[in-house]
Amino acid sequence: MLHVKIIDVSKEKIDLVKAQKFIASSKCGASIYFVGTVRDQNDNKKVTGITYDSHDALVIKSFEEIYKETETKFKFNNIAVFIEHIKGYAALGDTSIIIAVACKHRTQAYDLSRFIIEEIKKRTPIWKKEHYENKDSEWLKGNPIKSG
Amino acid sequence: MKIKLELYGASREFSEKNYLEFSLKEKSSINDLRNEILSFIDKNFKGNNNFKKLVESSKFCSEQNNIVADSYKITKDQKIGIIPPIGGG
């Protein structure tokens, strides 16, 4: 069971309660919530916020592909996966991504959650522009996208 | 052919709009488009080296939302997305 969405923060909020409701199941004994937030420092620069940019269609496609790969890689039954990522401006401490997973056992939930975030980092077309205390801003360099 | 190049991430610095437009010869490839963008950088940003490196390290996305190879032939007017190195999450 999968839910994926890009949240445009100028229109709506990313919400952990929604994730909790989606993955709730009596078939699952373990849930993991990964929540990415904006931190105050990067490369010795004081960060005040991040603007996230997204190729929405490719992002959704990559989330779905990653989920499909978990089915063949892990072969877990009765899992629930909720992935939402924001686009737009996020201030310090704001949530940028929620990955919520529910599985039968805890080891499965840890494995699944870790796999999903690592794959998102490699192949999901989302970009960050950091804003600094001195009013400068900069797009982070990132890594060339890994397709497929 | 007219190509509307949709800009993402750092490539948004190339224009105040969300896109750039290029005219390409029939059956041009992604590599030809990349060269056109590099010429655009030369002309409009005095060959800005960071911008050129960005273009060289970017992938491209077809209108069907597939990442396409440099040899991919563009056969009609369409939108192509430039996909600079990524860093979300």
mmCIF file of C-alpha atoms in Angstrom:
data_model
loop_
_atom_site.group_PDB
_atom_site.id
_atom_site.type_symbol
_atom_site.label_atom_id
_atom_site.label_comp_id
_atom_site.label_asym_id
_atom_site.label_seq_id
_atom_site.Cartn_x
_atom_site.Cartn_y
_atom_site.Cartn_z
ATOM 1 C CA MET A 1 0.000 0.000 0.000
ATOM 2 C CA LEU A 2 1.530 3.272 -1.104
ATOM 3 C CA HIS A 3 0.802 6.985 -0.790
ATOM 4 C CA VAL A 4 3.024 9.566 -2.488
ATOM 5 C CA LYS A 5 2.620 13.315 -2.875
ATOM 6 C CA ILE A 6 4.467 16.578 -3.430
ATOM 7 C CA ILE A 7 3.268 19.194 -0.973
ATOM 8 C CA ASP A 8 3.364 22.752 -2.285
ATOM 9 C CA VAL A 9 3.849 24.598 1.006
ATOM 10 C CA SER A 10 2.315 27.770 -0.402
ATOM 11 C CA LYS A 11 -0.979 25.839 -0.566
ATOM 12 C CA GLU A 12 -0.920 23.192 2.181
ATOM 13 C CA LYS A 13 1.097 21.799 5.067
ATOM 14 C CA ILE A 14 2.973 18.529 5.334
ATOM 15 C CA ASP A 15 1.346 16.593 8.154
ATOM 16 C CA LEU A 16 2.638 13.677 10.231
ATOM 17 C CA VAL A 17 -0.868 12.826 11.423
ATOM 18 C CA LYS A 18 -1.842 12.059 7.841
ATOM 19 C CA ALA A 19 1.069 9.613 7.635
ATOM 20 C CA GLN A 20 0.056 8.006 10.922
ATOM 21 C CA LYS A 21 -3.498 7.472 9.698
ATOM 22 C CA PHE A 22 -2.335 6.068 6.362
ATOM 23 C CA ILE A 23 0.022 3.411 7.713
ATOM 24 C CA ALA A 24 -2.131 2.331 10.673
ATOM 25 C CA SER A 25 -2.907 -1.373 10.392
ATOM 26 C CA SER A 26 -3.465 -4.227 12.786
ATOM 27 C CA LYS A 27 -1.418 -6.436 10.445
ATOM 28 C CA CYS A 28 1.736 -4.422 11.253
ATOM 29 C CA GLY A 29 3.682 -4.578 14.504
ATOM 30 C CA ALA A 30 6.291 -1.943 13.653
ATOM 31 C CA SER A 31 6.141 1.592 12.303
ATOM 32 C CA ILE A 32 9.015 3.925 11.495
ATOM 33 C CA TYR A 33 8.662 7.639 10.788
ATOM 34 C CA PHE A 34 11.550 9.357 9.055
ATOM 35 C CA VAL A 35 11.146 13.125 9.189
ATOM 36 C CA GLY A 36 13.638 15.349 7.386
ATOM 37 C CA THR A 37 13.872 18.907 8.705
ATOM 38 C CA VAL A 38 15.781 22.077 7.862
ATOM 39 C CA ARG A 39 18.882 22.438 10.049
ATOM 40 C CA ASP A 40 20.681 25.646 10.931
ATOM 41 C CA GLN A 41 24.114 24.978 9.507
ATOM 42 C CA ASN A 42 25.752 23.551 6.397
ATOM 43 C CA ASP A 43 29.415 23.790 5.356
ATOM 44 C CA ASN A 44 30.054 26.233 8.223
ATOM 45 C CA LYS A 45 27.382 28.602 6.983
ATOM 46 C CA LYS A 46 24.426 29.676 9.088
ATOM 47 C CA VAL A 47 21.315 28.571 7.262
ATOM 48 C CA THR A 48 18.033 30.415 7.750
ATOM 49 C CA GLY A 49 15.871 28.351 5.401
ATOM 50 C CA ILE A 50 15.748 26.242 2.256
ATOM 51 C CA THR A 51 13.736 26.574 -0.934
ATOM 52 C CA TYR A 52 12.939 23.185 -2.440
ATOM 53 C CA ASP A 53 12.383 22.807 -6.166
ATOM 54 C CA SER A 54 10.859 19.720 -7.718
ATOM 55 C CA HIS A 55 10.129 18.116 -11.084
ATOM 56 C CA ASP A 56 6.777 16.896 -9.795
ATOM 57 C CA ALA A 57 6.007 14.195 -12.361
ATOM 58 C CA LEU A 58 9.491 12.678 -12.142
ATOM 59 C CA VAL A 59 9.453 12.830 -8.359
ATOM 60 C CA ILE A 60 6.177 10.899 -8.163
ATOM 61 C CA LYS A 61 7.476 8.436 -10.736
ATOM 62 C CA SER A 62 10.686 7.881 -8.775
ATOM 63 C CA PHE A 63 8.759 7.337 -5.503
ATOM 64 C CA GLU A 64 6.600 4.716 -7.245
ATOM 65 C CA GLU A 65 9.621 3.017 -8.793
ATOM 66 C CA ILE A 66 11.420 2.882 -5.445
ATOM 67 C CA TYR A 67 8.329 1.333 -3.845
ATOM 68 C CA LYS A 68 8.121 -1.288 -6.619
ATOM 69 C CA GLU A 69 11.763 -2.119 -6.069
ATOM 70 C CA THR A 70 11.162 -2.682 -2.353
ATOM 71 C CA GLU A 71 8.581 -5.308 -3.278
ATOM 72 C CA THR A 72 11.106 -7.340 -5.256
ATOM 73 C CA LYS A 73 14.100 -6.594 -3.008
ATOM 74 C CA PHE A 74 12.504 -7.312 0.377
ATOM 75 C CA LYS A 75 9.403 -9.384 -0.466
ATOM 76 C CA PHE A 76 7.664 -8.194 2.719
ATOM 77 C CA ASN A 77 3.924 -8.793 2.950
ATOM 78 C CA ASN A 78 1.318 -6.293 4.115
ATOM 79 C CA ILE A 79 3.491 -3.184 4.167
ATOM 80 C CA ALA A 80 2.342 0.419 4.076
ATOM 81 C CA VAL A 81 4.511 3.235 2.757
ATOM 82 C CA PHE A 82 3.734 6.946 2.925
ATOM 83 C CA ILE A 83 6.092 9.417 1.220
ATOM 84 C CA GLU A 84 5.531 13.158 1.013
ATOM 85 C CA HIS A 85 8.118 15.805 0.088
ATOM 86 C CA ILE A 86 7.591 19.520 0.107
ATOM 87 C CA LYS A 87 8.350 22.115 -2.527
ATOM 88 C CA GLY A 88 8.704 25.808 -1.805
ATOM 89 C CA TYR A 89 10.261 27.637 1.147
ATOM 90 C CA ALA A 90 10.922 25.919 4.485
ATOM 91 C CA ALA A 91 12.241 27.761 7.545
ATOM 92 C CA LEU A 92 14.544 26.286 10.197
ATOM 93 C CA GLY A 93 13.000 23.208 11.806
ATOM 94 C CA ASP A 94 10.298 22.857 9.163
ATOM 95 C CA THR A 95 9.664 19.389 7.777
ATOM 96 C CA SER A 96 10.855 18.736 4.223
ATOM 97 C CA ILE A 97 10.042 15.035 3.908
ATOM 98 C CA ILE A 98 8.063 12.357 5.697
ATOM 99 C CA ILE A 99 8.647 8.689 5.025
ATOM 100 C CA ALA A 100 6.375 6.520 7.147
ATOM 101 C CA VAL A 101 6.484 2.756 6.858
ATOM 102 C CA ALA A 102 4.626 -0.023 8.622
ATOM 103 C CA CYS A 103 5.671 -3.664 8.488
ATOM 104 C CA LYS A 104 5.060 -6.882 10.383
ATOM 105 C CA HIS A 105 8.437 -6.722 12.211
ATOM 106 C CA ARG A 106 10.827 -3.955 13.329
ATOM 107 C CA THR A 107 13.827 -5.128 11.287
ATOM 108 C CA GLN A 108 11.686 -4.954 8.167
ATOM 109 C CA ALA A 109 10.519 -1.440 9.013
ATOM 110 C CA TYR A 110 14.080 -0.184 9.619
ATOM 111 C CA ASP A 111 15.369 -1.772 6.398
ATOM 112 C CA LEU A 112 12.503 -0.443 4.338
ATOM 113 C CA SER A 113 12.681 3.111 5.681
ATOM 114 C CA ARG A 114 16.462 3.335 5.224
ATOM 115 C CA PHE A 115 16.311 1.945 1.687
ATOM 116 C CA ILE A 116 13.650 4.444 0.630
ATOM 117 C CA ILE A 117 15.447 7.576 1.875
ATOM 118 C CA GLU A 118 18.801 6.477 0.438
ATOM 119 C CA GLU A 119 17.222 5.831 -2.976
ATOM 120 C CA ILE A 120 15.397 9.174 -2.894
ATOM 121 C CA LYS A 121 18.745 10.878 -2.312
ATOM 122 C CA LYS A 122 20.198 9.145 -5.388
ATOM 123 C CA ARG A 123 17.418 9.464 -7.901
ATOM 124 C CA THR A 124 14.600 11.829 -6.992
ATOM 125 C CA PRO A 125 14.768 15.182 -8.811
ATOM 126 C CA ILE A 126 14.487 17.615 -5.932
ATOM 127 C CA TRP A 127 16.815 20.571 -5.498
ATOM 128 C CA LYS A 128 17.689 22.745 -2.530
ATOM 129 C CA LYS A 129 18.499 26.418 -2.459
ATOM 130 C CA GLU A 130 19.905 27.368 0.914
ATOM 131 C CA HIS A 131 19.347 30.827 2.376
ATOM 132 C CA TYR A 132 21.974 32.204 4.743
ATOM 133 C CA GLU A 133 22.120 34.629 7.643
ATOM 134 C CA ASN A 134 24.003 37.176 5.522
ATOM 135 C CA LYS A 135 21.053 37.178 3.027
ATOM 136 C CA ASP A 136 23.007 35.238 0.390
ATOM 137 C CA SER A 137 21.503 32.123 -1.093
ATOM 138 C CA GLU A 138 22.940 29.234 -3.056
ATOM 139 C CA TRP A 139 21.736 26.149 -4.917
ATOM 140 C CA LEU A 140 23.435 23.097 -3.454
ATOM 141 C CA LYS A 141 25.666 21.219 -5.866
ATOM 142 C CA GLY A 142 24.072 17.766 -5.493
ATOM 143 C CA ASN A 143 24.872 14.625 -7.455
ATOM 144 C CA PRO A 144 23.999 13.663 -11.022
ATOM 145 C CA ILE A 145 20.690 11.814 -11.037
ATOM 146 C CA LYS A 146 20.790 8.030 -11.106
ATOM 147 C CA SER A 147 18.004 6.974 -13.468
ATOM 148 C CA GLY A 148 16.038 3.721 -13.240
ATOM 149 C CA MET B 1 11.735 22.508 -34.196
ATOM 150 C CA LYS B 2 10.891 24.592 -31.181
ATOM 151 C CA ILE B 3 12.029 23.284 -27.839
ATOM 152 C CA LYS B 4 10.766 24.687 -24.584
ATOM 153 C CA LEU B 5 13.458 23.912 -22.039
ATOM 154 C CA GLU B 6 11.932 23.739 -18.568
ATOM 155 C CA LEU B 7 14.359 24.893 -15.890
ATOM 156 C CA TYR B 8 14.860 23.246 -12.507
ATOM 157 C CA GLY B 9 17.195 23.719 -9.561
ATOM 158 C CA ALA B 10 20.278 25.812 -10.247
ATOM 159 C CA SER B 11 19.401 26.107 -13.938
ATOM 160 C CA ARG B 12 16.605 28.480 -12.889
ATOM 161 C CA GLU B 13 19.374 31.087 -12.721
ATOM 162 C CA PHE B 14 19.528 31.005 -16.543
ATOM 163 C CA SER B 15 16.303 32.989 -16.885
ATOM 164 C CA GLU B 16 13.760 34.986 -14.938
ATOM 165 C CA LYS B 17 11.135 32.754 -16.523
ATOM 166 C CA ASN B 18 10.747 29.036 -15.757
ATOM 167 C CA TYR B 19 11.925 28.091 -19.218
ATOM 168 C CA LEU B 20 14.107 28.908 -22.211
ATOM 169 C CA GLU B 21 13.200 28.441 -25.870
ATOM 170 C CA PHE B 22 15.477 27.067 -28.548
ATOM 171 C CA SER B 23 15.077 26.421 -32.263
ATOM 172 C CA LEU B 24 16.748 23.201 -33.343
ATOM 173 C CA LYS B 25 17.159 21.481 -36.704
ATOM 174 C CA GLU B 26 14.948 18.459 -37.469
ATOM 175 C CA LYS B 27 16.072 15.245 -35.722
ATOM 176 C CA SER B 28 18.424 17.004 -33.390
ATOM 177 C CA SER B 29 19.665 15.045 -30.400
ATOM 178 C CA ILE B 30 19.840 15.881 -26.713
ATOM 179 C CA ASN B 31 23.534 16.450 -27.256
ATOM 180 C CA ASP B 32 22.694 19.122 -29.862
ATOM 181 C CA LEU B 33 20.328 20.742 -27.373
ATOM 182 C CA ARG B 34 23.051 20.692 -24.718
ATOM 183 C CA ASN B 35 25.390 22.487 -27.157
ATOM 184 C CA GLU B 36 22.716 25.097 -27.866
ATOM 185 C CA ILE B 37 22.370 25.740 -24.137
ATOM 186 C CA LEU B 38 26.142 26.085 -23.812
ATOM 187 C CA SER B 39 26.109 28.641 -26.643
ATOM 188 C CA PHE B 40 23.313 30.479 -24.839
ATOM 189 C CA ILE B 41 25.510 30.617 -21.700
ATOM 190 C CA ASP B 42 28.440 31.922 -23.742
ATOM 191 C CA LYS B 43 26.286 34.620 -25.274
ATOM 192 C CA ASN B 44 24.245 35.695 -22.254
ATOM 193 C CA PHE B 45 26.498 34.974 -19.290
ATOM 194 C CA LYS B 46 29.963 35.534 -20.783
ATOM 195 C CA GLY B 47 30.658 31.804 -20.724
ATOM 196 C CA ASN B 48 30.023 31.557 -16.966
ATOM 197 C CA ASN B 49 32.051 28.478 -16.066
ATOM 198 C CA ASN B 50 29.771 27.323 -13.238
ATOM 199 C CA PHE B 51 26.742 27.503 -15.502
ATOM 200 C CA LYS B 52 28.561 25.557 -18.219
ATOM 201 C CA LYS B 53 29.621 22.862 -15.750
ATOM 202 C CA LEU B 54 26.033 22.658 -14.579
ATOM 203 C CA VAL B 55 24.781 22.087 -18.122
ATOM 204 C CA GLU B 56 27.492 19.499 -18.769
ATOM 205 C CA SER B 57 26.576 17.547 -15.634
ATOM 206 C CA SER B 58 22.813 17.705 -16.198
ATOM 207 C CA LYS B 59 20.509 15.040 -17.573
ATOM 208 C CA PHE B 60 17.424 15.756 -19.639
ATOM 209 C CA CYS B 61 13.829 14.640 -19.272
ATOM 210 C CA SER B 62 11.437 14.063 -22.184
ATOM 211 C CA GLU B 63 7.829 15.203 -22.365
ATOM 212 C CA GLN B 64 6.897 11.625 -21.371
ATOM 213 C CA ASN B 65 8.839 12.102 -18.125
ATOM 214 C CA ASN B 66 11.710 9.784 -19.021
ATOM 215 C CA ILE B 67 15.368 10.598 -18.464
ATOM 216 C CA VAL B 68 16.817 10.394 -21.967
ATOM 217 C CA ALA B 69 20.330 9.696 -23.279
ATOM 218 C CA ASP B 70 22.444 12.240 -25.141
ATOM 219 C CA SER B 71 21.781 10.293 -28.363
ATOM 220 C CA TYR B 72 17.977 10.614 -27.977
ATOM 221 C CA LYS B 73 16.471 12.180 -31.106
ATOM 222 C CA ILE B 74 13.985 14.966 -30.651
ATOM 223 C CA THR B 75 11.468 14.504 -33.463
ATOM 224 C CA LYS B 76 8.910 17.243 -32.857
ATOM 225 C CA ASP B 77 8.261 20.475 -31.008
ATOM 226 C CA GLN B 78 8.223 19.608 -27.346
ATOM 227 C CA LYS B 79 9.051 20.426 -23.780
ATOM 228 C CA ILE B 80 12.314 19.076 -22.400
ATOM 229 C CA GLY B 81 13.305 19.413 -18.758
ATOM 230 C CA ILE B 82 16.880 20.030 -17.716
ATOM 231 C CA ILE B 83 17.711 17.945 -14.638
ATOM 232 C CA PRO B 84 20.760 19.337 -12.830
ATOM 233 C CA PRO B 85 22.495 17.240 -10.145
ATOM 234 C CA ILE B 86 19.972 16.511 -7.385
ATOM 235 C CA GLY B 87 20.071 16.899 -3.627
ATOM 236 C CA GLY B 88 16.644 16.567 -2.046
ATOM 237 C CA GLY B 89 15.392 14.791 1.024
#
